[in-house]
mmCIF file of C-alpha atoms in Angstrom:
data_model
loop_
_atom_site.group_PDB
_atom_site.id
_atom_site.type_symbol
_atom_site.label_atom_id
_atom_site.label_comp_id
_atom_site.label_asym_id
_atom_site.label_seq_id
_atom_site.Cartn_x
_atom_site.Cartn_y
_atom_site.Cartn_z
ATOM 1 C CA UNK A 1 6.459 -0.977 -11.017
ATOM 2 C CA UNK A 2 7.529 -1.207 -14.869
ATOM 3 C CA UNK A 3 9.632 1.734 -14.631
ATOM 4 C CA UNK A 4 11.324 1.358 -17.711
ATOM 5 C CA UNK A 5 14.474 2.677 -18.546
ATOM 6 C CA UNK A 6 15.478 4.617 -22.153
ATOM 7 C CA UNK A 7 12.493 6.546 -23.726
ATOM 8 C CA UNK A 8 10.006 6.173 -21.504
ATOM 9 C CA UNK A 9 11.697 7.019 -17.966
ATOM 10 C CA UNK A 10 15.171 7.964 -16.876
ATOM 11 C CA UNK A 11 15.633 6.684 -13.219
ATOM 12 C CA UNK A 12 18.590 4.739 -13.222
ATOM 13 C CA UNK A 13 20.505 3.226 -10.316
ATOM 14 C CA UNK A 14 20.986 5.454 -7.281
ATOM 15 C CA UNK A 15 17.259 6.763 -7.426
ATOM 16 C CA UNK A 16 15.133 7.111 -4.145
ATOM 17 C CA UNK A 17 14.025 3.535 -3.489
ATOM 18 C CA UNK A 18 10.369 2.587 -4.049
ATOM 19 C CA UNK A 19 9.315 0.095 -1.582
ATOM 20 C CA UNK A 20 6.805 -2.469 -2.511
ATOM 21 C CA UNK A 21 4.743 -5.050 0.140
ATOM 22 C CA UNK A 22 2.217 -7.295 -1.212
ATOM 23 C CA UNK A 23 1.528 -11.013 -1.116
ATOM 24 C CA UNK A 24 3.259 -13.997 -2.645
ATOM 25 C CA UNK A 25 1.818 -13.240 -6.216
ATOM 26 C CA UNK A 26 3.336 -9.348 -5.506
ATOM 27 C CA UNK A 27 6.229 -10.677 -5.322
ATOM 28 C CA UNK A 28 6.425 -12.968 -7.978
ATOM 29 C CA UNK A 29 5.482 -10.530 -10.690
ATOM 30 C CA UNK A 30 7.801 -7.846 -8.663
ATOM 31 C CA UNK A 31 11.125 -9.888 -9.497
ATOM 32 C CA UNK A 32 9.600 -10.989 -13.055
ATOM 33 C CA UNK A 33 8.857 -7.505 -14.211
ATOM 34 C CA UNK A 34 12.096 -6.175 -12.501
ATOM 35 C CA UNK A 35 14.071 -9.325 -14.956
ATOM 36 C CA UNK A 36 12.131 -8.670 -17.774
ATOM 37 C CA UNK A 37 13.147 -4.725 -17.318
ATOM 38 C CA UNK A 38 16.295 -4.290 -16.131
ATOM 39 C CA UNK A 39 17.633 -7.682 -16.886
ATOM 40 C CA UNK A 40 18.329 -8.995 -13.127
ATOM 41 C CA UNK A 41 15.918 -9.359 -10.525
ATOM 42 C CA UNK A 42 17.153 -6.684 -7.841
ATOM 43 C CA UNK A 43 17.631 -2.779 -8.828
ATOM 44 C CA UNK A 44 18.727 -0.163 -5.869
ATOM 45 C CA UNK A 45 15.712 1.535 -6.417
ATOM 46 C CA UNK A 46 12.974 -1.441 -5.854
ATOM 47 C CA UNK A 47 12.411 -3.330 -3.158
ATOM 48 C CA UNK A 48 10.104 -5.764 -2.250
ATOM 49 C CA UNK A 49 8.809 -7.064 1.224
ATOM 50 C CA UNK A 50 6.619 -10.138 1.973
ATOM 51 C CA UNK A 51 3.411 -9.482 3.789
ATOM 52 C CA UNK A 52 1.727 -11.855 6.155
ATOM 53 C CA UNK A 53 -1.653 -12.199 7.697
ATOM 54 C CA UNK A 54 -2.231 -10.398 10.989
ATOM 55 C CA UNK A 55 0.993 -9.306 11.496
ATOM 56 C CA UNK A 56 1.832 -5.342 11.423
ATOM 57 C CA UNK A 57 5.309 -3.378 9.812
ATOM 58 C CA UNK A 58 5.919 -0.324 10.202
ATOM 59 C CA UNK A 59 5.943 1.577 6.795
ATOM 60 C CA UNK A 60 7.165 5.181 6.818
ATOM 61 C CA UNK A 61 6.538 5.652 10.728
ATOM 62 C CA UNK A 62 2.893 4.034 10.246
ATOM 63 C CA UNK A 63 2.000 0.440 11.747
ATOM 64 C CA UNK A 64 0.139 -1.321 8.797
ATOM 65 C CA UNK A 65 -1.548 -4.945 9.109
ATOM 66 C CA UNK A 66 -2.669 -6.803 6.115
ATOM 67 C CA UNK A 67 -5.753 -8.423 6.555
ATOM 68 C CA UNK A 68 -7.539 -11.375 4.666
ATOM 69 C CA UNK A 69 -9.637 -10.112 2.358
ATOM 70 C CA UNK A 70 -12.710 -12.334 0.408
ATOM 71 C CA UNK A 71 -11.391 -11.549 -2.782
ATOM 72 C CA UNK A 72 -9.126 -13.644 -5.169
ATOM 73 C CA UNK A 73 -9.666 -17.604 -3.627
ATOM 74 C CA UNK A 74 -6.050 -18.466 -5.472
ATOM 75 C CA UNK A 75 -3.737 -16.215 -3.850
ATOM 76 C CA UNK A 76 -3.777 -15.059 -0.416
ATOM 77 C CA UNK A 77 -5.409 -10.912 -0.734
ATOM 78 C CA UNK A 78 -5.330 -8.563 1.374
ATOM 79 C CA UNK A 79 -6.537 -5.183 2.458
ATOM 80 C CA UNK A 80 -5.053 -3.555 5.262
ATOM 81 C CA UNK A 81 -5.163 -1.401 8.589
ATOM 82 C CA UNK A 82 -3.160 1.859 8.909
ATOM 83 C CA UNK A 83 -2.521 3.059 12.441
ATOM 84 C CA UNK A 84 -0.376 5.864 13.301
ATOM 85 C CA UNK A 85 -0.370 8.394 16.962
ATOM 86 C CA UNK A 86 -3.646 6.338 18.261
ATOM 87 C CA UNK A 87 -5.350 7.045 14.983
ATOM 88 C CA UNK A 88 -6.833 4.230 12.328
ATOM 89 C CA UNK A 89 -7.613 3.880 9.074
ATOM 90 C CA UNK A 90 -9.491 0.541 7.506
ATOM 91 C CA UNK A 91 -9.068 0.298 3.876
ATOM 92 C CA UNK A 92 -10.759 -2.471 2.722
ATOM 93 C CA UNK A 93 -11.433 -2.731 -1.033
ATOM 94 C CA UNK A 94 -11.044 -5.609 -3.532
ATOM 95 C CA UNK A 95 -12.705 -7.466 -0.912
ATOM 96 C CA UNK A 96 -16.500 -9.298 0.119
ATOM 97 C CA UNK A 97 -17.806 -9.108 3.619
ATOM 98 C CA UNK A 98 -14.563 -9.617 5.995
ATOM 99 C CA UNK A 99 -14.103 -13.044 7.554
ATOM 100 C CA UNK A 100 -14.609 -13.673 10.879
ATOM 101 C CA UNK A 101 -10.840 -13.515 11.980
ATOM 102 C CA UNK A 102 -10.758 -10.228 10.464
ATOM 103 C CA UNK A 103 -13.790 -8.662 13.163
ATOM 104 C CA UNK A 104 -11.643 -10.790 16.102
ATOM 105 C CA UNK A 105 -8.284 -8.883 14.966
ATOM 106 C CA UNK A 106 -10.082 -5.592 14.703
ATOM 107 C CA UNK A 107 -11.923 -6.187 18.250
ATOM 108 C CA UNK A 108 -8.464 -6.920 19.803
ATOM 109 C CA UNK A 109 -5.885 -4.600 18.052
ATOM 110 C CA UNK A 110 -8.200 -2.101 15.943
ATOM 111 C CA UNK A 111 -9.080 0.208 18.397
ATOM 112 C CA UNK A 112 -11.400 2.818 17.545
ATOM 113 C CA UNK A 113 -11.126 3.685 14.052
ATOM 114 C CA UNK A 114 -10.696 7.557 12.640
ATOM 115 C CA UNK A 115 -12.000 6.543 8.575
ATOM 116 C CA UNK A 116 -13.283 3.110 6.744
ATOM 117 C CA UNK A 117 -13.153 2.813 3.107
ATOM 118 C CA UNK A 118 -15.005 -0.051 1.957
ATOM 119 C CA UNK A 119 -15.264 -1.794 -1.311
ATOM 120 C CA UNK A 120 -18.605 -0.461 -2.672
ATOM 121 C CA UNK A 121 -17.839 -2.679 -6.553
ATOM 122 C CA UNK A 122 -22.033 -3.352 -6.734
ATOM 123 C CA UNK A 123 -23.028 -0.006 -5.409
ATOM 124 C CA UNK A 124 -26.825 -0.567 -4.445
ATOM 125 C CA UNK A 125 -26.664 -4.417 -5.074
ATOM 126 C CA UNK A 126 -25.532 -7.011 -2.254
ATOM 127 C CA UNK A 127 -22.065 -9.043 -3.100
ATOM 128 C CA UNK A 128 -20.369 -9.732 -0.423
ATOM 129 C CA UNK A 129 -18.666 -12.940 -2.347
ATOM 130 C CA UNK A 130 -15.764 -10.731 -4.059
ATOM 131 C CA UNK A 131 -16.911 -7.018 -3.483
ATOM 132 C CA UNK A 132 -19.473 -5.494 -1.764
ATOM 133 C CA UNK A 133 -22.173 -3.473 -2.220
ATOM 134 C CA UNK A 134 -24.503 -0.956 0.092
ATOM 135 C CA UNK A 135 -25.921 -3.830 2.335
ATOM 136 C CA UNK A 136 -22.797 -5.190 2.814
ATOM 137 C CA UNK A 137 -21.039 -2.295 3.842
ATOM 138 C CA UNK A 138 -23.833 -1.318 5.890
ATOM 139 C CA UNK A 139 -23.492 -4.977 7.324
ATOM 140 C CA UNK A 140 -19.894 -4.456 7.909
ATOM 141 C CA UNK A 141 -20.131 -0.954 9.476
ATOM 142 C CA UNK A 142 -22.821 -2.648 12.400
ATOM 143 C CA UNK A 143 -20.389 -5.686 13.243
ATOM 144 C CA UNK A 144 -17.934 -2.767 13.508
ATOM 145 C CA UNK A 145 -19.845 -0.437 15.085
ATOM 146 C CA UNK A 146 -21.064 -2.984 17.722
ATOM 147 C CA UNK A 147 -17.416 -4.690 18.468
ATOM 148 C CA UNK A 148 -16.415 -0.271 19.243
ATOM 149 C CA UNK A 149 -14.181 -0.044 16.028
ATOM 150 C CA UNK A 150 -16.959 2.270 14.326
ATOM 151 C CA UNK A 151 -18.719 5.241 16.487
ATOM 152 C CA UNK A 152 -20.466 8.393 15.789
ATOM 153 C CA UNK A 153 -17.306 10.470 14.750
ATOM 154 C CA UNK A 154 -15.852 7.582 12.435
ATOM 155 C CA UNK A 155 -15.709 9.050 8.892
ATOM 156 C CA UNK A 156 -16.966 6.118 6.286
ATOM 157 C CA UNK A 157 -16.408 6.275 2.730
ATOM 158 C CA UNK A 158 -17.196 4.166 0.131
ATOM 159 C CA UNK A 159 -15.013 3.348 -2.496
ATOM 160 C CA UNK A 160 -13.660 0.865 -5.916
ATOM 161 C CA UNK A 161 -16.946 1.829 -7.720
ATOM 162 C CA UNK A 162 -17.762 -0.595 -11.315
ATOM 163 C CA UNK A 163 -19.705 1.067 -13.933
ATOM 164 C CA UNK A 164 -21.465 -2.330 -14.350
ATOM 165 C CA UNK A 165 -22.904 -1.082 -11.177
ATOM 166 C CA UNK A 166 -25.016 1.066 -13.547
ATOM 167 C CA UNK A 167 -24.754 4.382 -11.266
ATOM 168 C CA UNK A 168 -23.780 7.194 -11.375
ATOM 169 C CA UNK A 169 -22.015 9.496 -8.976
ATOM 170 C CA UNK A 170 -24.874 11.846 -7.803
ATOM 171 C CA UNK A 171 -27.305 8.491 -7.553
ATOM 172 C CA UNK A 172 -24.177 6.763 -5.662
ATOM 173 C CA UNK A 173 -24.884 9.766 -3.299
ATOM 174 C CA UNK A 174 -28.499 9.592 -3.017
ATOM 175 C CA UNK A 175 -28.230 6.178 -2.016
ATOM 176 C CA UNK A 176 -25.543 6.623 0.692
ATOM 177 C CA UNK A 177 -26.709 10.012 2.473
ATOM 178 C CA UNK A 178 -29.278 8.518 4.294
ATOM 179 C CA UNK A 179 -26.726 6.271 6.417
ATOM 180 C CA UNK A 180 -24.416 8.472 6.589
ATOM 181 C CA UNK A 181 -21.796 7.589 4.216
ATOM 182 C CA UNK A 182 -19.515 9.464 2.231
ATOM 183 C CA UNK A 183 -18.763 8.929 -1.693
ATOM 184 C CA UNK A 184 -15.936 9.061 -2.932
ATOM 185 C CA UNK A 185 -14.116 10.647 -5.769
ATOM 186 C CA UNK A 186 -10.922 10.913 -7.570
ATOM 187 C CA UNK A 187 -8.920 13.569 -5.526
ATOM 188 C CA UNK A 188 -11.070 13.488 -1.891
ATOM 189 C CA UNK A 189 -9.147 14.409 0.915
ATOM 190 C CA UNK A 190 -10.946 13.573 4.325
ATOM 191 C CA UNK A 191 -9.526 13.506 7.299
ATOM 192 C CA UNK A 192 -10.126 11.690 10.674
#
């Protein structure tokens, strides 16, 4: 966002725009940085749009709903479903175990999702307050799996890994293969 201008980056005005969507606190620091930066709070290259609960935008030809996430209790977080050609994709990190509005959105509008990413912060440990952990994401994936957002062919990863987890990658995997989850890694591609 701090693309600064002189010595440390040369996009000036007339640059392909960068679009930005977040939540009130986004925004906030969005026009802040951009005044502290560039000395006014709009650029032609930057712009910012307002998300709100439950309801989608399209972003580059893809349908994307912020949802509620159980993360920071002072500001209203999200994480957010990608749909695009009948396809989804849940990507739900910086979050706890998903409120209950969340599972009724997904059950109504979700459809059957292609690839989950879930928080996986405590790796083996239970969270679910802020992040999530193994059981939770194993808790998730059954609500999910039983409402007919998660089947057989749904690709899950999990993701947003702490070192104060205290494991390591290959023990990450251990841990996962046995339900069927995938680990990921800086650079994974998967498709779904």
């Amino acid at each position: 966002m701090m693309r600064m201008p002189g010595c440390y980056c040369h996009i000036t005005e007339g640059e392909q725009v960068l679009h930005v969507y977040g939540n009130e606190e986004v925004g906030r620091l969005f026009f802040e940085a951009q005044r502290l930066e560039f000395g006014r709070t709009t650029v032609d290259f930057l712009t910012y749009a307002q998300l709100a609960p439950f309801v989608p935008v399209t972003v580059g030809g893809y349908r994307v709903t912020a949802l509620p996430a159980r993360h920071k209790l002072d500001e209203h977080a999200y994480f957010y479903l990608v749909q695009k050609d009948g396809k989804g994709l849940l990507y739900a990190h910086d979050t706890g175990l998903f409120y209950d509005e969340v599972y009724d959105y997904l059950a109504r509008c979700g459809g059957r999702l292609g690839i989950v990413s879930l928080d996986c912060t405590s790796c083996a440990r239970k969270d679910g307050a802020n992040h999530m952990g193994l059981p939770d994401n194993l808790e998730v994936l059954a609500r999910l799996r039983n409402q007919g957002n998660v089947d057989d062919a749904t690709k899950c990863v999990v993701n947003h890994f702490s070192h104060n987890s205290g494991m390591l990658y290959e023990q990450m995997c251990e841990a996962a293969r046995p339900h069927g989850l995938l680990v990921s890694y800086d650079g994974m591609v998967v498709e779904g």
